[in-house]
mmCIF file of C-alpha atoms in Angstrom:
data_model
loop_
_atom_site.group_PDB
_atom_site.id
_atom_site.type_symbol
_atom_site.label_atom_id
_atom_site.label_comp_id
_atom_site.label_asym_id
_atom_site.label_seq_id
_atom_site.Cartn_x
_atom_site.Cartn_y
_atom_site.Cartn_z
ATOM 1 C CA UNK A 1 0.000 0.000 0.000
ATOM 2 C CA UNK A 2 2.626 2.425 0.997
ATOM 3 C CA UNK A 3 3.924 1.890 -3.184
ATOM 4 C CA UNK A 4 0.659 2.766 -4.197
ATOM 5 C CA UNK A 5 0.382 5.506 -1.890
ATOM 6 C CA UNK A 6 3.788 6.933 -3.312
ATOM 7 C CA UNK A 7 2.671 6.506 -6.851
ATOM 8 C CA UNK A 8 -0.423 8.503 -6.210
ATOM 9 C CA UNK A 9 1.821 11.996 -5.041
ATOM 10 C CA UNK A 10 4.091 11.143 -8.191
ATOM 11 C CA UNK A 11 1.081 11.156 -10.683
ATOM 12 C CA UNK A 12 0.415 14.898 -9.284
ATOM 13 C CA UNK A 13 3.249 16.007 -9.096
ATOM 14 C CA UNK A 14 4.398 14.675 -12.675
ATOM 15 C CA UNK A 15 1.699 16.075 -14.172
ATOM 16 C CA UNK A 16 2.576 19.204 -12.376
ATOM 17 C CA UNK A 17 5.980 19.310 -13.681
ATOM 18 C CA UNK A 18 4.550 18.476 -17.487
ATOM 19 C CA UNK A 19 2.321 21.341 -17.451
ATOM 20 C CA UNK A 20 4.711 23.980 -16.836
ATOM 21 C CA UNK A 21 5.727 23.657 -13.316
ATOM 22 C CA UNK A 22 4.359 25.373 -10.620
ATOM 23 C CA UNK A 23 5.527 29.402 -9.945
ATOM 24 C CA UNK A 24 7.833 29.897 -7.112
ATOM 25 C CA UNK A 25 6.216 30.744 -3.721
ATOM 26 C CA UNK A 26 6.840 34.563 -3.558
ATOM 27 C CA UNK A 27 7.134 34.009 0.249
ATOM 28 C CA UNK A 28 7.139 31.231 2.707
ATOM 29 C CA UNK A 29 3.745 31.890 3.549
ATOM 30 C CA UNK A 30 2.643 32.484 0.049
ATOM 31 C CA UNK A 31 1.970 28.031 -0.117
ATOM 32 C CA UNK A 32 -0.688 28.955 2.912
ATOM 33 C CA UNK A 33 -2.398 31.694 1.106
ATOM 34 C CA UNK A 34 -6.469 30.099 0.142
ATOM 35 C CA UNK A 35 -6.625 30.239 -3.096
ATOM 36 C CA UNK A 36 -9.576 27.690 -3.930
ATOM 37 C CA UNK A 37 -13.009 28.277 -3.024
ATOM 38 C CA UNK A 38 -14.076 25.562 -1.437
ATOM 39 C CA UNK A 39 -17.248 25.304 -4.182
ATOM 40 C CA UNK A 40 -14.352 24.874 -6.574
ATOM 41 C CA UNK A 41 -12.849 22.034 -4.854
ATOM 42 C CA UNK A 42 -15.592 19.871 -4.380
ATOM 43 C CA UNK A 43 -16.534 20.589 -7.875
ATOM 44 C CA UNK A 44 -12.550 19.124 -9.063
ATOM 45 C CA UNK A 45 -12.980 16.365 -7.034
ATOM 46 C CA UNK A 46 -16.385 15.829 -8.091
ATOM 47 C CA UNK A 47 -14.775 15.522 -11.958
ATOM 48 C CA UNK A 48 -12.385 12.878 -10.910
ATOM 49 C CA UNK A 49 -14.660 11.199 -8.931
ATOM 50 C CA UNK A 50 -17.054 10.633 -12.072
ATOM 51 C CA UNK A 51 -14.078 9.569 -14.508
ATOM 52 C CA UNK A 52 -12.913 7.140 -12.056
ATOM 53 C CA UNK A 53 -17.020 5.810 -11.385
ATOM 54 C CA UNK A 54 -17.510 5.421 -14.794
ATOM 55 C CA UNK A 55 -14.692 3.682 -15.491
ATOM 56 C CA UNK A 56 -15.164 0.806 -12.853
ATOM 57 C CA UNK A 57 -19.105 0.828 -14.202
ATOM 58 C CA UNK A 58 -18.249 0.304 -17.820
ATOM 59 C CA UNK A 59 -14.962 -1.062 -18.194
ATOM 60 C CA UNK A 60 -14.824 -3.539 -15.197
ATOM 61 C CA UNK A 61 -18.420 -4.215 -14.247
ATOM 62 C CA UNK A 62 -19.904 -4.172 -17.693
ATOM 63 C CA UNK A 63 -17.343 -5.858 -19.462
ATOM 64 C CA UNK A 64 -16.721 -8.334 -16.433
ATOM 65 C CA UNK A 65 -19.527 -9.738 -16.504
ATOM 66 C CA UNK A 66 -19.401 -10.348 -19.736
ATOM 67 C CA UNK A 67 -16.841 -12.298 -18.846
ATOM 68 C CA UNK A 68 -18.430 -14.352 -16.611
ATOM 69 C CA UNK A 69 -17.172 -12.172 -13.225
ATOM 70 C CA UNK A 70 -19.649 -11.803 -10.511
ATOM 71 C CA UNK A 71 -20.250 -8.332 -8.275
ATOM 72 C CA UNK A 72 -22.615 -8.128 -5.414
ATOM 73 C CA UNK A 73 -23.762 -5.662 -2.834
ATOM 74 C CA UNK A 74 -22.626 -8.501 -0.476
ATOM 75 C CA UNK A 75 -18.960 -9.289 -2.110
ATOM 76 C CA UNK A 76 -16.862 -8.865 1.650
ATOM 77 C CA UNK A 77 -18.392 -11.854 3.105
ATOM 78 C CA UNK A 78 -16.778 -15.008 3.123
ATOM 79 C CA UNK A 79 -19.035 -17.138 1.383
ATOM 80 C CA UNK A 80 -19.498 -14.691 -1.530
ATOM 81 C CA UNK A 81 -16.647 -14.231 -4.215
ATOM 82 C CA UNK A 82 -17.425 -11.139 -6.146
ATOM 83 C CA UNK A 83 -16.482 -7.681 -6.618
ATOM 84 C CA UNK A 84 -18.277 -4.407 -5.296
ATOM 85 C CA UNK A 85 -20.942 -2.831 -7.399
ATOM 86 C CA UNK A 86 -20.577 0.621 -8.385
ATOM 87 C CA UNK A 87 -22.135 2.441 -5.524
ATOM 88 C CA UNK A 88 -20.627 -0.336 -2.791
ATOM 89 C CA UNK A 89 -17.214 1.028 -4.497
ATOM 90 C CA UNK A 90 -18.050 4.649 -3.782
ATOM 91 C CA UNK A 91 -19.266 3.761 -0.293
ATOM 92 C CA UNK A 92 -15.307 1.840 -0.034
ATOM 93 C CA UNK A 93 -13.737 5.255 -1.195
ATOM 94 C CA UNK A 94 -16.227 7.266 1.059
ATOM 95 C CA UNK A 95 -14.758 4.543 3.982
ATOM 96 C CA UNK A 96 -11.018 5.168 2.766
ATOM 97 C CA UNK A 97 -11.602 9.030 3.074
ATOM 98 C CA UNK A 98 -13.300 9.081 6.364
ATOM 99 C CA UNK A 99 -10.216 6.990 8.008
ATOM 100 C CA UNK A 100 -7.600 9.299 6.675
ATOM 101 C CA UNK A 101 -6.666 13.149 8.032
ATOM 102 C CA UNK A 102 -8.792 15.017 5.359
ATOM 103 C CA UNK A 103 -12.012 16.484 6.004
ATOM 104 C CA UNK A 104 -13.478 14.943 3.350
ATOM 105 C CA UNK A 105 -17.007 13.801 3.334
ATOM 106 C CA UNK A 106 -18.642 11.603 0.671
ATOM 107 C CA UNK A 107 -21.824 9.631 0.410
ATOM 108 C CA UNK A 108 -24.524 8.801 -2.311
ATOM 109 C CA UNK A 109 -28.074 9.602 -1.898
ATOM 110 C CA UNK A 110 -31.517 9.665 -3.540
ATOM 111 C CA UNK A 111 -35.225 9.875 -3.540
ATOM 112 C CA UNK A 112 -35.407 6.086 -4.220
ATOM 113 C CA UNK A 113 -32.622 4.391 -2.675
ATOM 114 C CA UNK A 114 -31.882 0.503 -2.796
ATOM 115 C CA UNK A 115 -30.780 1.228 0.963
ATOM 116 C CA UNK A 116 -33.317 3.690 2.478
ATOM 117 C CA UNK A 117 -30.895 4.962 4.795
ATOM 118 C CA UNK A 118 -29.583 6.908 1.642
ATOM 119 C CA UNK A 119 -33.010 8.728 1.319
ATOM 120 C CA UNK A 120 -32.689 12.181 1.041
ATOM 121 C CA UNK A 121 -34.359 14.085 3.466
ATOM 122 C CA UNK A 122 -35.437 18.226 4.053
ATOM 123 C CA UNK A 123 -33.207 20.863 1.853
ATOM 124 C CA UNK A 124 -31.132 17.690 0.154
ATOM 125 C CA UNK A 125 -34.567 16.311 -0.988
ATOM 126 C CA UNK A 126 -35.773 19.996 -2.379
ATOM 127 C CA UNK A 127 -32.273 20.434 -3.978
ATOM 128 C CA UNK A 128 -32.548 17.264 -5.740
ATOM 129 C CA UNK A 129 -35.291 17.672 -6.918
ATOM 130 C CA UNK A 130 -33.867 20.677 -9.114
ATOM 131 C CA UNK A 131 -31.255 18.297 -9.812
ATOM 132 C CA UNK A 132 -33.409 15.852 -11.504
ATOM 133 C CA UNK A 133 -34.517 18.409 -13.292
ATOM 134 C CA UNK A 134 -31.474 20.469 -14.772
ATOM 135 C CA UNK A 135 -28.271 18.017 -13.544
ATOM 136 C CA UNK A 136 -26.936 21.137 -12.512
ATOM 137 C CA UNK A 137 -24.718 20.927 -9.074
ATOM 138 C CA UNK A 138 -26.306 22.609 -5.992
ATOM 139 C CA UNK A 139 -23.914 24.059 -3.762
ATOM 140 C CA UNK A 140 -25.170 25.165 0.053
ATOM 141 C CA UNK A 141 -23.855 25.291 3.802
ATOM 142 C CA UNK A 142 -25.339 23.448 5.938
ATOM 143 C CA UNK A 143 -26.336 25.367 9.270
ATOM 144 C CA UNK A 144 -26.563 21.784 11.214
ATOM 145 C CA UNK A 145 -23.729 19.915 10.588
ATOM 146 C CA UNK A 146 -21.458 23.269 10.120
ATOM 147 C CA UNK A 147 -20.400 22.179 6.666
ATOM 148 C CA UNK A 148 -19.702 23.237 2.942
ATOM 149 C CA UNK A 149 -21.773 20.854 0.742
ATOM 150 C CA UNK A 150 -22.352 20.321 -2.851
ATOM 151 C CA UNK A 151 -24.312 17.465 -4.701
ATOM 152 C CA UNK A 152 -24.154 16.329 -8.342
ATOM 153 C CA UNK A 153 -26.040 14.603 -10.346
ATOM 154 C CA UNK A 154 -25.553 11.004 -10.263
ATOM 155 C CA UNK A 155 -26.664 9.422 -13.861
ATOM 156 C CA UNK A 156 -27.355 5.581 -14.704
ATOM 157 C CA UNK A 157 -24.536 5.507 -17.240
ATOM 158 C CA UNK A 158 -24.671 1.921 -18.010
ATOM 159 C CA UNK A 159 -26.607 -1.552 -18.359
ATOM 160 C CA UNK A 160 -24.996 -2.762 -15.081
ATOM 161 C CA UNK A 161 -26.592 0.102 -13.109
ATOM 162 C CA UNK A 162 -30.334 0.125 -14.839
ATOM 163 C CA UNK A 163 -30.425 -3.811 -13.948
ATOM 164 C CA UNK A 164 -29.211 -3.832 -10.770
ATOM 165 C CA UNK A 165 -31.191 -1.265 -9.506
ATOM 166 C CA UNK A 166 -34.971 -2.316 -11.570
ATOM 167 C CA UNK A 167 -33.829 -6.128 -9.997
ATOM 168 C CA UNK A 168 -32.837 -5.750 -6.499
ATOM 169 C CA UNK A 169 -35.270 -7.195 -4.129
ATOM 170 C CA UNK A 170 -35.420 -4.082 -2.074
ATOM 171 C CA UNK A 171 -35.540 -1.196 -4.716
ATOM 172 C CA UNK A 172 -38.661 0.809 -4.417
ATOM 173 C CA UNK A 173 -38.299 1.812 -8.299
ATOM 174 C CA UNK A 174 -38.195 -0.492 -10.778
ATOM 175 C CA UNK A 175 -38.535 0.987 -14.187
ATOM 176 C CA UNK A 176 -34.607 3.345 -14.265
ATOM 177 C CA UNK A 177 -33.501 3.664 -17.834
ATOM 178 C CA UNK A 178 -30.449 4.697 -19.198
ATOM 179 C CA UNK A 179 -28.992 8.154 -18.776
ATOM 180 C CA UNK A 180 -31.434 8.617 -15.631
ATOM 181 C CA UNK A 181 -30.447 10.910 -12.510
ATOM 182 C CA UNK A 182 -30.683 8.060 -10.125
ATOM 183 C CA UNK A 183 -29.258 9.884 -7.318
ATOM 184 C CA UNK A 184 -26.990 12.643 -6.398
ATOM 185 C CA UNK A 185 -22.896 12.164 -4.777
ATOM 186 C CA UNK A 186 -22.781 14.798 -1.679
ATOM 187 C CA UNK A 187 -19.097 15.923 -1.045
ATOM 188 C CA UNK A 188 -18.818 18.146 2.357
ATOM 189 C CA UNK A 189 -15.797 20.250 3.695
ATOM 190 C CA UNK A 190 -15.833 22.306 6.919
ATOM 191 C CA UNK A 191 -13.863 25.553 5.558
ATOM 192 C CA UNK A 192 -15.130 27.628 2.937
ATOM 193 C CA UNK A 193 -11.807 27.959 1.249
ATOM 194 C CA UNK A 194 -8.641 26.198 0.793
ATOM 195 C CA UNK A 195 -5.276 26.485 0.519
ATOM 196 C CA UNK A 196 -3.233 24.804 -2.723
ATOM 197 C CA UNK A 197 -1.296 22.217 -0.408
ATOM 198 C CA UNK A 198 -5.056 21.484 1.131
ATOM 199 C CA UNK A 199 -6.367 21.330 -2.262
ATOM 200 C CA UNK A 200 -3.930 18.575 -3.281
ATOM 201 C CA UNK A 201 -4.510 16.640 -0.405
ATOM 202 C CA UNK A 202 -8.355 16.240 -1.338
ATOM 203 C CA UNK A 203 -7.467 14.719 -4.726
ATOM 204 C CA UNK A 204 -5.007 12.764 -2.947
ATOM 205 C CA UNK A 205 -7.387 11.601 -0.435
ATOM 206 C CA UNK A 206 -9.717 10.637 -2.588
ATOM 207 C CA UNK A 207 -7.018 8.747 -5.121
ATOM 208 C CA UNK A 208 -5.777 6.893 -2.306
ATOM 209 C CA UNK A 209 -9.277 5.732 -1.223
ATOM 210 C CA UNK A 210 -10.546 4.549 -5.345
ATOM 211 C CA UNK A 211 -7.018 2.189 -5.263
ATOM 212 C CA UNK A 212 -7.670 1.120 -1.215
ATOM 213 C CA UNK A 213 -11.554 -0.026 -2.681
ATOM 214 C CA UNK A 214 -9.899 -1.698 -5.941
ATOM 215 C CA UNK A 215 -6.646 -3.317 -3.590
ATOM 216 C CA UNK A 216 -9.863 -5.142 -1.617
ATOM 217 C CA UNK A 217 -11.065 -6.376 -4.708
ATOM 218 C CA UNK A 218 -8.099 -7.796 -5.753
ATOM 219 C CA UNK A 219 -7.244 -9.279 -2.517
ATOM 220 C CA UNK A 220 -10.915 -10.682 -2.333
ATOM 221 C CA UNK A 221 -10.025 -12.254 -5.888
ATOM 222 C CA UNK A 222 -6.839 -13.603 -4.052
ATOM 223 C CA UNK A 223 -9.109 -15.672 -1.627
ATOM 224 C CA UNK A 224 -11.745 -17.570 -4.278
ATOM 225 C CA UNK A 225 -12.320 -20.996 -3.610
ATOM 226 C CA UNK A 226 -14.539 -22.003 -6.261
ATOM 227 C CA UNK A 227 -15.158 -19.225 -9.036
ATOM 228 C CA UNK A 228 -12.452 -19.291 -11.506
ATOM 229 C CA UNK A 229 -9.896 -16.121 -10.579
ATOM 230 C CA UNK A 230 -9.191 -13.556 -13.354
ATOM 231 C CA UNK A 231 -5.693 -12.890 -14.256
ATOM 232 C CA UNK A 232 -4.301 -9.428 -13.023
ATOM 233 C CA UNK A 233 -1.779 -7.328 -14.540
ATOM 234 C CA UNK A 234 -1.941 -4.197 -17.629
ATOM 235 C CA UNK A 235 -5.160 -6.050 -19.745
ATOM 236 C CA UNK A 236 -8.923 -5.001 -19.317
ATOM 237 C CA UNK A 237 -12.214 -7.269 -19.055
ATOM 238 C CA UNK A 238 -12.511 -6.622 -22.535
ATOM 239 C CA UNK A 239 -9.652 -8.686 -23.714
ATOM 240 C CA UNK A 240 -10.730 -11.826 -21.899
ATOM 241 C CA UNK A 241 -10.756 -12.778 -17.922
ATOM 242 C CA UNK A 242 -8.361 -10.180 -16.789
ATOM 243 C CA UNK A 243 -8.296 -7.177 -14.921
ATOM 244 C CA UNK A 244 -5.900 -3.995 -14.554
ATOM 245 C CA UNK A 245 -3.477 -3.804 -11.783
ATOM 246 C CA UNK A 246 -4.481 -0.850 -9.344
ATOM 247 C CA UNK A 247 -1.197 0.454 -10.666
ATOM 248 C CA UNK A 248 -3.144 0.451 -14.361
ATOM 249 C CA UNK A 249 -6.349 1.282 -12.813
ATOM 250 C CA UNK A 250 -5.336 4.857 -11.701
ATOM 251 C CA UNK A 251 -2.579 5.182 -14.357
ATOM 252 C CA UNK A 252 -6.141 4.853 -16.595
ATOM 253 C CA UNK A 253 -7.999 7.516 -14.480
ATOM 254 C CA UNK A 254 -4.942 9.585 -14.407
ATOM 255 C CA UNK A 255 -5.268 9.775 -18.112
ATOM 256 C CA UNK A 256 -8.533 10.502 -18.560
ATOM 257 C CA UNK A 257 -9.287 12.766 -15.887
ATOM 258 C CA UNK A 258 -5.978 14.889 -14.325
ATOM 259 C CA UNK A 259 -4.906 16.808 -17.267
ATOM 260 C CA UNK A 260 -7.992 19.310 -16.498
ATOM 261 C CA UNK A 261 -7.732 19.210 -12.915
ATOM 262 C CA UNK A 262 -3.648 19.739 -12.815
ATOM 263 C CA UNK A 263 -4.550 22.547 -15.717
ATOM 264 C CA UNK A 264 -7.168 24.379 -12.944
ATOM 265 C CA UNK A 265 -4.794 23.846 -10.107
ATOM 266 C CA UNK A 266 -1.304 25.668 -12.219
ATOM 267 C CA UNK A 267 -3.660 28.255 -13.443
ATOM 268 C CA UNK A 268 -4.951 29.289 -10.410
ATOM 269 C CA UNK A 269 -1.754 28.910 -8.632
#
């Protein structure tokens, strides 16, 4: 973990360094000054958050199970030897984050949850709402928990999700279609403003906790009795019964999704 861990600080800061580099600090304090709102935060880590979501959906869920791989709401027990589903993957990052030193918070709600703890209730049920309607992010403070929060439309961007959801023995909704807002991700900080060096350690936070969820796959894989265990190195569900390293799994998210991110961060550095 502690290589992983490394290689997540050396895609950011190589990126960093390929963009143009980062100005000097003008003083020692000038690394300290807040320069992100903390609106524009959430909203970057939002970004990454649905490249990386989409990719497990599509690329490992979709195409898995094309491959015969099995993922289930239940996949930690013993008995069970699958992989998470796409919102029991958020809820591991959401886990990851909550154990480590950033203020981060993450969850996944909606007005008709599998889990009906993850009903939205008051103002989050009234934003939504607009949500459904527009898929425009709703950004607001909330006076009761003393935090910055923003929610964003969460879509049903593949098969996997529309049939999980319209099947499960406990959904309350069972007609979802493709391209749906099914629900909404609901990212809290307590400040309303952030310095660069806090900035960085959101993205990092939430980097470390997509390859901590995707390491307890792989080590779940490691423990199969029965089902048949995928081979795990650089090739994709696609090519057969494989999967990506987590090394390739964030090199892959990396690609796709921190080019705009590091480009916001120099810029308003």
């Amino acid at each position: 973990m502690k290589v992983i861990t490394t290689y997540i600080i050396i895609c950011f800061s190589v990126l960093i360094v390929s963009c143009g580099g980062v100005p000097e600090e003008k003083s020692e304090s000038a690394g300290e000054e807040k320069v992100f709102a903390v609106d524009e935060v959430l909203e970057m880590v939002s970004k990454e958050n649905d490249v990386t979501r989409t990719l497990y959906t599509k690329a490992i869920v979709g195409k898995g199970k094309l491959q015969g791989m099995k993922f289930d709401e239940d996949w930690r027990k013993d008995d069970v030897e699958a992989g998470p589903l796409p919102a029991l993957f958020l809820r591991g990052v959401a886990s990851s984050i909550r154990k480590g030193p950033v203020p981060l918070g993450l969850y996944l709600g909606s007005d008709f949850p599998v889990n009906a703890a993850n009903k939205f209730e008051g103002k989050q049920a009234d934003l939504f709402q607009k949500i459904k309607k527009d898929q425009k992010p709703e950004f607001f403070y909330d006076e009761e928990q003393k935090l910055h929060t923003a929610m964003f439309a969460d879509l049903a961007s593949a098969d996997a999700c529309v049939t999980c959801h319209n099947k499960h023995p406990q959904t309350t909704k069972t007609d979802w279609k493709l391209g749906d807002v099914m629900g909404a991700t609901t990212w809290q900080y307590p400040k309303d403003s952030l310095t660069y060096k806090e900035t960085v350690a959101v993205l990092n936070a939430y980097a470390k906790g997509t390859v901590d969820i995707y390491m307890a796959y792989l080590d779940e894989i490691e423990d199969f009795k029965t089902s048949e265990k995928p081979e795990i190195g650089d090739k994709w569900p696609e090519d057969g019964k494989y999967l990506p390293s987590a090394e390739v799994f964030l090199d892959s998210v990396k690609k796709l999704s921190s080019y705009e991110t590091m480009k916001h961060l120099i810029v308003s550095k």
